PDB file of C-alpha atoms in Angstrom:
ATOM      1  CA  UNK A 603      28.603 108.865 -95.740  1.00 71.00           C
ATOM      2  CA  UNK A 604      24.941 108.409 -94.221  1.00 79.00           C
ATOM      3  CA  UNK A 605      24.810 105.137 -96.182  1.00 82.00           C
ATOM      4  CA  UNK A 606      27.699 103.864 -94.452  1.00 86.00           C
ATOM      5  CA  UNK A 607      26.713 105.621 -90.862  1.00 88.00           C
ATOM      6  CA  UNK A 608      23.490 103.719 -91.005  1.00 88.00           C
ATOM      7  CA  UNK A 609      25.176 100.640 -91.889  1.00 89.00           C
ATOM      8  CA  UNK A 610      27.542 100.402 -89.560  1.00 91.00           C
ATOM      9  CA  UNK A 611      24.525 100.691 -87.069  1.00 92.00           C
ATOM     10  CA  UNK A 612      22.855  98.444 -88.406  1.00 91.00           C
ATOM     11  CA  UNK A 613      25.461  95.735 -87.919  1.00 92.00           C
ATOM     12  CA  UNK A 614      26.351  97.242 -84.333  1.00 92.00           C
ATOM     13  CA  UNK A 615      22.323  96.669 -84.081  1.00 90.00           C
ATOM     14  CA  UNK A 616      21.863  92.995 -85.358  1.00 89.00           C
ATOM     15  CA  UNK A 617      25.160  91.592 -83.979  1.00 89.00           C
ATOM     16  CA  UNK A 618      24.503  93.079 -80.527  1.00 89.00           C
ATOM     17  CA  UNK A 619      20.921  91.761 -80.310  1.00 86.00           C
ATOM     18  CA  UNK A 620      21.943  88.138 -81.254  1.00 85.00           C
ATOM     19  CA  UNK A 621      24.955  87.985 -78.664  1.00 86.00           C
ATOM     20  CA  UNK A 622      23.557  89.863 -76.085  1.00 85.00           C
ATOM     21  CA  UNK A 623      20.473  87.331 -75.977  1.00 82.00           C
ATOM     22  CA  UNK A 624      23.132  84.455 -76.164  1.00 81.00           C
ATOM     23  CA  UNK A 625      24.809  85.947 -72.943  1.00 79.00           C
ATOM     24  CA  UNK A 626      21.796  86.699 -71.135  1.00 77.00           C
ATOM     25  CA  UNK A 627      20.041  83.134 -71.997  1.00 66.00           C
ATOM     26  CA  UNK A 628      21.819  81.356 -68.893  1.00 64.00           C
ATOM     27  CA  UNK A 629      20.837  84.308 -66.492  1.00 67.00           C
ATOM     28  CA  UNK A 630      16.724  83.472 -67.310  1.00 61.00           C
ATOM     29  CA  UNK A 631      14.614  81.730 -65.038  1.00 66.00           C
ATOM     30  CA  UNK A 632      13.583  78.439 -66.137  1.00 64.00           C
ATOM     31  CA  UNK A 633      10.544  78.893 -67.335  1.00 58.00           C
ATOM     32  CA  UNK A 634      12.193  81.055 -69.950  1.00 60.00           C
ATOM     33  CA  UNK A 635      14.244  78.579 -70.996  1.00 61.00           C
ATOM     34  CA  UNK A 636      11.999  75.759 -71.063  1.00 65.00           C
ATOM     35  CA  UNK A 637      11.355  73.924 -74.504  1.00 66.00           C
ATOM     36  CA  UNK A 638       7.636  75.452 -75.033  1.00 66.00           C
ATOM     37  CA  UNK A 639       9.497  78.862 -74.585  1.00 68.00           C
ATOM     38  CA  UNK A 640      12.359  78.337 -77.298  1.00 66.00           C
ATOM     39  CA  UNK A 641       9.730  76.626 -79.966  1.00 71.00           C
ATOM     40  CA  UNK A 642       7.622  79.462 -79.475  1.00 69.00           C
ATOM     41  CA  UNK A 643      10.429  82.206 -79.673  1.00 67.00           C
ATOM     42  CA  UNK A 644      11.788  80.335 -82.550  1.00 71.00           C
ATOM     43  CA  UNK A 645       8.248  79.858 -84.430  1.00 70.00           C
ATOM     44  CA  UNK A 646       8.364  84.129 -83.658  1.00 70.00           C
ATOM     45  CA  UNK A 647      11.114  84.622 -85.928  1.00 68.00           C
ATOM     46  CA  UNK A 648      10.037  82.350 -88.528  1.00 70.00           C
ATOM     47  CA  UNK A 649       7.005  84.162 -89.161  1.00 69.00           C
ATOM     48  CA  UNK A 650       9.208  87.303 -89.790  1.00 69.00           C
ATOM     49  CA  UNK A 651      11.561  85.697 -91.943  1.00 73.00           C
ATOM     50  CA  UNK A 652       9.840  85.540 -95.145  1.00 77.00           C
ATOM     51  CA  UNK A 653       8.881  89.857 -94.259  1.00 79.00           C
ATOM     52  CA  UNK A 654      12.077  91.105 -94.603  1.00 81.00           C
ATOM     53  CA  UNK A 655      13.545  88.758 -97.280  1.00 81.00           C
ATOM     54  CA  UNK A 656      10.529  90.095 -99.381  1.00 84.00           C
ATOM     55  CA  UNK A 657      11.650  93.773 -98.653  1.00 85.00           C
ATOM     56  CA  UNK A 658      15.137  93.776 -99.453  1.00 86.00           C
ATOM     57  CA  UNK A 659      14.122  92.072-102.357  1.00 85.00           C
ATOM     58  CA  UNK A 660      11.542  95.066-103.042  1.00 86.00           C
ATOM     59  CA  UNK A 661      14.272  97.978-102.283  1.00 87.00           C
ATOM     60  CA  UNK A 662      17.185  95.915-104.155  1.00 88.00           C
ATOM     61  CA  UNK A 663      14.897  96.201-107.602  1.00 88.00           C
ATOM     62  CA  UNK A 664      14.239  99.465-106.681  1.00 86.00           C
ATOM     63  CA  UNK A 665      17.382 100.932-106.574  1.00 86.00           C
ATOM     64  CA  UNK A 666      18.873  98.784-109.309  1.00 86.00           C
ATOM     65  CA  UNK A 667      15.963 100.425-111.208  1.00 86.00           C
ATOM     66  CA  UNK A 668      16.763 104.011-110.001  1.00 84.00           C
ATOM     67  CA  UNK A 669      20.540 103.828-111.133  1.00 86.00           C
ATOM     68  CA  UNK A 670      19.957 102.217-114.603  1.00 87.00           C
ATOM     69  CA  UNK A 671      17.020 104.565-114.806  1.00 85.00           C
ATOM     70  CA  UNK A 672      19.590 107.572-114.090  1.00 86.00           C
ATOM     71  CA  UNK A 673      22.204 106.034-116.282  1.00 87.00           C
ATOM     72  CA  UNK A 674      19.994 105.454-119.008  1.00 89.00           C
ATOM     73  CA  UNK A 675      19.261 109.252-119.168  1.00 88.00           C
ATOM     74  CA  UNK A 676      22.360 110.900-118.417  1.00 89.00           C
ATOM     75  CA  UNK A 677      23.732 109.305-121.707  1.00 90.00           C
ATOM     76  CA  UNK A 678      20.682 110.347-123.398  1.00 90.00           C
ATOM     77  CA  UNK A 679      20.795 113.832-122.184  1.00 90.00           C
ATOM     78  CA  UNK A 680      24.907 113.706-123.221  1.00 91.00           C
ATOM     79  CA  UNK A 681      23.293 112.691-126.740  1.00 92.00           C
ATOM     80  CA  UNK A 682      21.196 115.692-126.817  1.00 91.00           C
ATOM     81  CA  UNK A 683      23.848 118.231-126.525  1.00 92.00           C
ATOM     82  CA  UNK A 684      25.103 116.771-128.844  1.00 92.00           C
ATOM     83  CA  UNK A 685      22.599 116.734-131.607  1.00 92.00           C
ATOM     84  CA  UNK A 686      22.017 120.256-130.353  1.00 91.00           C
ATOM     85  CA  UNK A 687      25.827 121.129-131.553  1.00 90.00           C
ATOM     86  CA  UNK A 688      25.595 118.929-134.802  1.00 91.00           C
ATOM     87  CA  UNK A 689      22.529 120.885-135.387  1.00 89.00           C
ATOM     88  CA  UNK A 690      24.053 124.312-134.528  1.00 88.00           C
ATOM     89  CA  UNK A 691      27.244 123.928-137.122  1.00 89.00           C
ATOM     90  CA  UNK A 692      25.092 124.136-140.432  1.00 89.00           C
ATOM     91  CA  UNK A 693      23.843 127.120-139.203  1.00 86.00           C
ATOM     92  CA  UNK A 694      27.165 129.048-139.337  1.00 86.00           C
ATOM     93  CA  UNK A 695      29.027 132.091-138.007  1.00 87.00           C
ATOM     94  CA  UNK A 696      26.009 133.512-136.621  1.00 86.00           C
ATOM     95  CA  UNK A 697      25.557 130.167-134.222  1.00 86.00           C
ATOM     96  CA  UNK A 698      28.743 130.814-132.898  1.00 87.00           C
ATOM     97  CA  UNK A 699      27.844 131.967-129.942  1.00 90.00           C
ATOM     98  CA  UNK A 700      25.301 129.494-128.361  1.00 89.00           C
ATOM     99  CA  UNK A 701      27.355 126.844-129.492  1.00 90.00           C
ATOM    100  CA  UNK A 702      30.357 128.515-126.955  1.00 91.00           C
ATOM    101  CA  UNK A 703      27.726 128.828-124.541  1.00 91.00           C
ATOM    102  CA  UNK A 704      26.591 125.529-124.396  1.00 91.00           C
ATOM    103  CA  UNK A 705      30.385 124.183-124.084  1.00 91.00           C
ATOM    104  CA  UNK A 706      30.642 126.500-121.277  1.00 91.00           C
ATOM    105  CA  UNK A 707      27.626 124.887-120.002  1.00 90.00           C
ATOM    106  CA  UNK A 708      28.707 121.546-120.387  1.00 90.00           C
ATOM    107  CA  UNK A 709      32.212 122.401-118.988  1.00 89.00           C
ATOM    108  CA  UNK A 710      30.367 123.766-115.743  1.00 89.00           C
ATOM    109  CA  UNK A 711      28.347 120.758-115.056  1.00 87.00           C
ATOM    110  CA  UNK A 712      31.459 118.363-115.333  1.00 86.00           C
ATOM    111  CA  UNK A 713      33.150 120.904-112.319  1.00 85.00           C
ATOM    112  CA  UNK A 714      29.608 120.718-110.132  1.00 79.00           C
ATOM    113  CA  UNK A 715      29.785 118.126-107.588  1.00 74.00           C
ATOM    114  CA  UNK A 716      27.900 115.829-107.813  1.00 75.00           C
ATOM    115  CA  UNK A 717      26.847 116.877-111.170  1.00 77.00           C
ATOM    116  CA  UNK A 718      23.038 116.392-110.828  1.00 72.00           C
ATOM    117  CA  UNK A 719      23.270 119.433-108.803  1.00 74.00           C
ATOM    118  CA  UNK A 720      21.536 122.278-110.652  1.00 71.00           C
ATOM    119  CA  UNK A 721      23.941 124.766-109.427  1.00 76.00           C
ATOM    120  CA  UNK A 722      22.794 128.642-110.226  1.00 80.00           C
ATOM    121  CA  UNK A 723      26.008 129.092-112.294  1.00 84.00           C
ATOM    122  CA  UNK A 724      25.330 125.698-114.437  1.00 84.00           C
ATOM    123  CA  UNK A 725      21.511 126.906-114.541  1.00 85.00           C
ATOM    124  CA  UNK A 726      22.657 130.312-115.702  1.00 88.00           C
ATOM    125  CA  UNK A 727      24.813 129.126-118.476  1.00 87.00           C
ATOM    126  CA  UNK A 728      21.747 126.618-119.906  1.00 87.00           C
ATOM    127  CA  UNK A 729      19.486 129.570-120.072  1.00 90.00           C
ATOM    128  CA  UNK A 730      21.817 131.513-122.133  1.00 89.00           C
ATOM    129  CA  UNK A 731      22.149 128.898-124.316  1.00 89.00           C
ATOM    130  CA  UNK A 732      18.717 128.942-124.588  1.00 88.00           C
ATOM    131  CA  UNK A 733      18.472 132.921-125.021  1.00 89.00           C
ATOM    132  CA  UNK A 734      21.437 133.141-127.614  1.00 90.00           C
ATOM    133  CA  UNK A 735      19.263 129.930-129.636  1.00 87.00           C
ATOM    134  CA  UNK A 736      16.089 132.004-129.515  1.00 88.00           C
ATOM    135  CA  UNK A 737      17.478 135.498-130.633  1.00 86.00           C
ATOM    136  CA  UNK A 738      19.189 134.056-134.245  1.00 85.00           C
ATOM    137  CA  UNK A 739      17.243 135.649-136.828  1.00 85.00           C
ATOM    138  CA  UNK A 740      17.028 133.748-140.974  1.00 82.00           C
ATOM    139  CA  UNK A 741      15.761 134.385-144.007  1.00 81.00           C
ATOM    140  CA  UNK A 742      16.805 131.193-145.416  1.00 82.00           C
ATOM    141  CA  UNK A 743      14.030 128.768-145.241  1.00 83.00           C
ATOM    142  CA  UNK A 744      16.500 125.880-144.960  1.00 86.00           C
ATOM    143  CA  UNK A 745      18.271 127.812-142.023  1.00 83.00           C
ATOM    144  CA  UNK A 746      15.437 128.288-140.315  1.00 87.00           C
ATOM    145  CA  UNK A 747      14.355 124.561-140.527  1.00 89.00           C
ATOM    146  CA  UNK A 748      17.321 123.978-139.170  1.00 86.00           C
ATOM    147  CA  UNK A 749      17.056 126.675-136.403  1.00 86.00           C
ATOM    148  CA  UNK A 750      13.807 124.857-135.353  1.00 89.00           C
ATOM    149  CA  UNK A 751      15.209 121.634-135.068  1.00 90.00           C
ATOM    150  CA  UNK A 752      18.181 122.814-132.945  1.00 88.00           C
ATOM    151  CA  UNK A 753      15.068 124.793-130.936  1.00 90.00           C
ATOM    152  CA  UNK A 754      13.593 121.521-130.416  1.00 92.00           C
ATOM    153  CA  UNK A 755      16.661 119.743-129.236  1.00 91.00           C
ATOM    154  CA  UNK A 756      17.483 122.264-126.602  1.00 91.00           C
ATOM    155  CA  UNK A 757      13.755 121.902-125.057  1.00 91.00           C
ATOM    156  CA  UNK A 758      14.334 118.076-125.061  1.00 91.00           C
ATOM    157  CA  UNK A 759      17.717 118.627-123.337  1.00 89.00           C
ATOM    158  CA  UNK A 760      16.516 120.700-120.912  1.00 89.00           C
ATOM    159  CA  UNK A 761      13.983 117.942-119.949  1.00 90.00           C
ATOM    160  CA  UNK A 762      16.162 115.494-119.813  1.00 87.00           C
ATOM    161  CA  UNK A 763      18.592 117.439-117.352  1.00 86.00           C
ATOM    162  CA  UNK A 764      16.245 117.939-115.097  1.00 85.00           C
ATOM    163  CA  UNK A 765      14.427 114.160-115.455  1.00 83.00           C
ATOM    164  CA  UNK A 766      17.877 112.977-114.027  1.00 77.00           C
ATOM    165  CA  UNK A 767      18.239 115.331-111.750  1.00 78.00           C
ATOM    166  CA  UNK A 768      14.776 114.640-109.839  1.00 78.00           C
ATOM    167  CA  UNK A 769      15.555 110.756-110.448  1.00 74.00           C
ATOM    168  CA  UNK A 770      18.780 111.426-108.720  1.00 71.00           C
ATOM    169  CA  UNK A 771      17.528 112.381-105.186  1.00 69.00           C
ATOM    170  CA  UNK A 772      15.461 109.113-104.950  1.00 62.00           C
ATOM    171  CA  UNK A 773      15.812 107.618-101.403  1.00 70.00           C
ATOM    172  CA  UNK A 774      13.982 105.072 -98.845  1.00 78.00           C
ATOM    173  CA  UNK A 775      11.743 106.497 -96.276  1.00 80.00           C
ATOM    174  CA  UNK A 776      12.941 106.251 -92.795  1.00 82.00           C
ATOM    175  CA  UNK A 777      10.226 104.557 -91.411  1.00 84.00           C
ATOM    176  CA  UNK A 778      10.557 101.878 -94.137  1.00 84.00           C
ATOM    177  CA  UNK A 779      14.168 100.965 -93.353  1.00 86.00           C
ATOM    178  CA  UNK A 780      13.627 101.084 -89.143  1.00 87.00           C
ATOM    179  CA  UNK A 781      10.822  98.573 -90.051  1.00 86.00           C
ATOM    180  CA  UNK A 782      12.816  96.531 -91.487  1.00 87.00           C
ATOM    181  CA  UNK A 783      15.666  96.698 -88.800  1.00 88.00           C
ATOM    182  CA  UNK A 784      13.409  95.859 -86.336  1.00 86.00           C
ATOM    183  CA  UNK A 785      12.221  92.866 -87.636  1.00 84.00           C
ATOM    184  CA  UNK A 786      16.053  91.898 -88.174  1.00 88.00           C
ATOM    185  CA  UNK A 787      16.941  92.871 -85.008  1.00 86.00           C
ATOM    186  CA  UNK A 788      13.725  90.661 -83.875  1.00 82.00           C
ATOM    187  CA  UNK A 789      15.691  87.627 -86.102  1.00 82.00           C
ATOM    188  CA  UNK A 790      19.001  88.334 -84.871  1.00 84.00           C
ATOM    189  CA  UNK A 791      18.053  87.847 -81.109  1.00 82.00           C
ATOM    190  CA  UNK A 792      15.685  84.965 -81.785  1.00 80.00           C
ATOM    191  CA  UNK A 793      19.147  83.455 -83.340  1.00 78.00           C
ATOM    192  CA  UNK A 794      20.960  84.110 -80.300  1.00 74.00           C
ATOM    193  CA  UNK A 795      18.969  82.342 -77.797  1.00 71.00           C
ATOM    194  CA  UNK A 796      19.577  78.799 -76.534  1.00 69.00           C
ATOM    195  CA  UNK A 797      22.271  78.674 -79.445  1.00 72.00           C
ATOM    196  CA  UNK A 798      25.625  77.359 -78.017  1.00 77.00           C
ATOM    197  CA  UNK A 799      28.242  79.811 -76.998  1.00 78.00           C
ATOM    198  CA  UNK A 800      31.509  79.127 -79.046  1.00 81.00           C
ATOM    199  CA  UNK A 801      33.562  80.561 -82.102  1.00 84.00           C
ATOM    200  CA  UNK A 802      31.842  79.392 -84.473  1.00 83.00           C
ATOM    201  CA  UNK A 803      28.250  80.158 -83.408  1.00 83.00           C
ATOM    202  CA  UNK A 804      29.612  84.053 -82.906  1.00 86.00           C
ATOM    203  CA  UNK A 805      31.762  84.615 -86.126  1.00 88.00           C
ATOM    204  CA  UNK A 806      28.787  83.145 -88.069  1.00 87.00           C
ATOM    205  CA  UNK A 807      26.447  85.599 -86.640  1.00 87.00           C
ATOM    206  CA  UNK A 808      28.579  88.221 -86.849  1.00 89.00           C
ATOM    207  CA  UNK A 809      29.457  87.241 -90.432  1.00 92.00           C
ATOM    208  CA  UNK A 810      25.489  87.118 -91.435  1.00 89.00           C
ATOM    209  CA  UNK A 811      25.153  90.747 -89.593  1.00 91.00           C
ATOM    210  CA  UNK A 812      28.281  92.306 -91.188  1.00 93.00           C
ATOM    211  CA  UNK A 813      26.663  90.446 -94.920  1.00 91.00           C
ATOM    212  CA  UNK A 814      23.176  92.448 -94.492  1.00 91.00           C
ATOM    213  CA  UNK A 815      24.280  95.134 -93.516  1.00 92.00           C
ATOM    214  CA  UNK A 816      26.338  95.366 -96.429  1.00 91.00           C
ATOM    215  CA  UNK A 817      23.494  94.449 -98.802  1.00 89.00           C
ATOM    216  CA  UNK A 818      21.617  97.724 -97.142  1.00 90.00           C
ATOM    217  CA  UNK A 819      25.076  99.676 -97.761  1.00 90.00           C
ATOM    218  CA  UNK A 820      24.862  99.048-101.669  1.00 88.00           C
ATOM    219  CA  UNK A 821      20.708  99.032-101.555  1.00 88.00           C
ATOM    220  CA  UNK A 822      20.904 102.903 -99.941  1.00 87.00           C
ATOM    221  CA  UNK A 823      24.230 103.897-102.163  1.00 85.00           C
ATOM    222  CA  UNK A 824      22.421 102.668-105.508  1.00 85.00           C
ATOM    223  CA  UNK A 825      19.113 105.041-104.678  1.00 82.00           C
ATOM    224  CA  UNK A 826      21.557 107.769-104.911  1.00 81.00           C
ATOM    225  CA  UNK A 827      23.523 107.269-107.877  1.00 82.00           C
ATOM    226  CA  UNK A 828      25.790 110.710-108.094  1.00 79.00           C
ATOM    227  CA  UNK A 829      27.057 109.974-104.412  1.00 76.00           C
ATOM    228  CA  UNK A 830      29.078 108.057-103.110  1.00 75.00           C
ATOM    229  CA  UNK A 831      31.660 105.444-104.033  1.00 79.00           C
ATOM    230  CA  UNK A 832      28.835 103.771-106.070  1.00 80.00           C
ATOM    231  CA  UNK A 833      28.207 106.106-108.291  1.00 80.00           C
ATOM    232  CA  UNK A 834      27.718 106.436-112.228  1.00 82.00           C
ATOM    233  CA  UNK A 835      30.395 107.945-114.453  1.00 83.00           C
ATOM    234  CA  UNK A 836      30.633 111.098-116.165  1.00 84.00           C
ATOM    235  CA  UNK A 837      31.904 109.774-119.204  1.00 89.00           C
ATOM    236  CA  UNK A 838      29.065 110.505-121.585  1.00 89.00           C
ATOM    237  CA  UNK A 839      29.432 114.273-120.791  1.00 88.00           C
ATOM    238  CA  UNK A 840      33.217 114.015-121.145  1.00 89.00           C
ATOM    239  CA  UNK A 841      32.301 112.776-124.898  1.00 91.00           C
ATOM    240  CA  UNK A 842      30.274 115.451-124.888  1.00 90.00           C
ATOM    241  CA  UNK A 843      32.518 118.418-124.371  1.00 90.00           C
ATOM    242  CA  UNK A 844      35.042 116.125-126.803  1.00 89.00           C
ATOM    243  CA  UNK A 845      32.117 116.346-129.630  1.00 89.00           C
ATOM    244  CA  UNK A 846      31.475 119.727-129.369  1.00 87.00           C
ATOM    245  CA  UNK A 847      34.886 121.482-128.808  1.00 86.00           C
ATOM    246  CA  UNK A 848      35.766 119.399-132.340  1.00 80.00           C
TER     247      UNK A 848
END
């Protein structure tokens, strides 16, 4: 929702700055309008051009990094519960129970929304996994291989839950993106003046607002990848909780 708020001023921004400089460009004195004016308004916005091109470029990569980034290891922390539950079964009755506590655990973080939030009662439920791994007691030397391997998959699972949850709350500072809205806004208004009043002139500019701010929609609803209509899919845990209830 804050993605879309800002975009929608952002386009409110660009496309008023553009027209209202192409309304108020007959109202100027005529020095203002002279030719040395325009070539050095319009040599203004060329300098900025190349600025914010460079930027969105910079923030695009950066969120398409963040959400493959956060993709990438959601599916490998979906893995590791379920090598954790592959490595529970040889273990037998007596790893009964953290194996129902981590499909409780599972269960729980498919019902948080969005489900990188470390909610206390999903938090809860991973430490008693943890608690009902760590109290199992073997004689077997085979079972207790085994009960160190499962030991070792829960500590990587726990660091990969909370890897994606810190990659998950990546965002753009503020003063970054009002930066670069006021040096489109300074683009926008360079566009509008001395260019000729008529349809076509308008719905292109409005077009070109409505297109960036659009790009600035996605690049802000990427950064945040369990938000959103842009957002990735729970599907590995799904498998998950299908592997483990099996």
């Amino acid at each position: 929702m804050v993605a879309f708020i800002v975009a929608v001023l952002i386009f409110i921004l660009l496309g008023g700055a553009a027209l209202a400089t192409m309304a108020i460009h007959a109202r100027l004195a005529d020095h203002h309008r002279s030719d040395e004016t325009n070539t050095s308004v319009r040599l203004v916005a060329t300098l900025f051009v190349t600025m914010p091109s460079l930027l969105l470029g910079l923030m695009m990569n950066s969120a398409a990094n963040t959400y493959v980034a956060v993709d990438r290891n959601l599916h490998v922390f979906a893995t590791d519960l379920i090598l954790l539950d592959r490595s529970l079964r040889p273990l037998g009755p007596s790893a009964d129970e953290p194996r129902k506590r981590l499909l409780a655990y599972v269960e729980q973080v498919l019902k948080d929304v969005p489900i990188s939030r470390a909610s206390a009662v999903s938090e809860r439920l991973l430490d008693e996994v943890g608690t009902s791994l760590r109290e199992l007691r073997f004689d077997d030397e085979q079972k207790v291989a085994l009960w160190n391997d499962a030991r070792s998959v829960y500590r990587q699972a726990v660091q990969q839950r909370w890897t994606f949850v810190e990659q998950s709350d990546g965002s753009f500072p503020s003063p970054l993106i009002c930066i670069l809205v006021g040096w489109l806004t300074l683009m926008f208004a360079t566009l509008g003046f001395r260019a000729p009043r008529n349809a076509v002139v308008i719905s292109t500019t409005v077009a070109a607002a409505a297109l960036i701010s659009a790009a600035i929609y996605l690049i802000l609803e990427m950064s945040t990848p369990f938000s959103g209509p842009i957002q990735l899919s729970d599907r590995p845990l799904v498998r998950a909780v299908e592997e483990i209830r099996r």
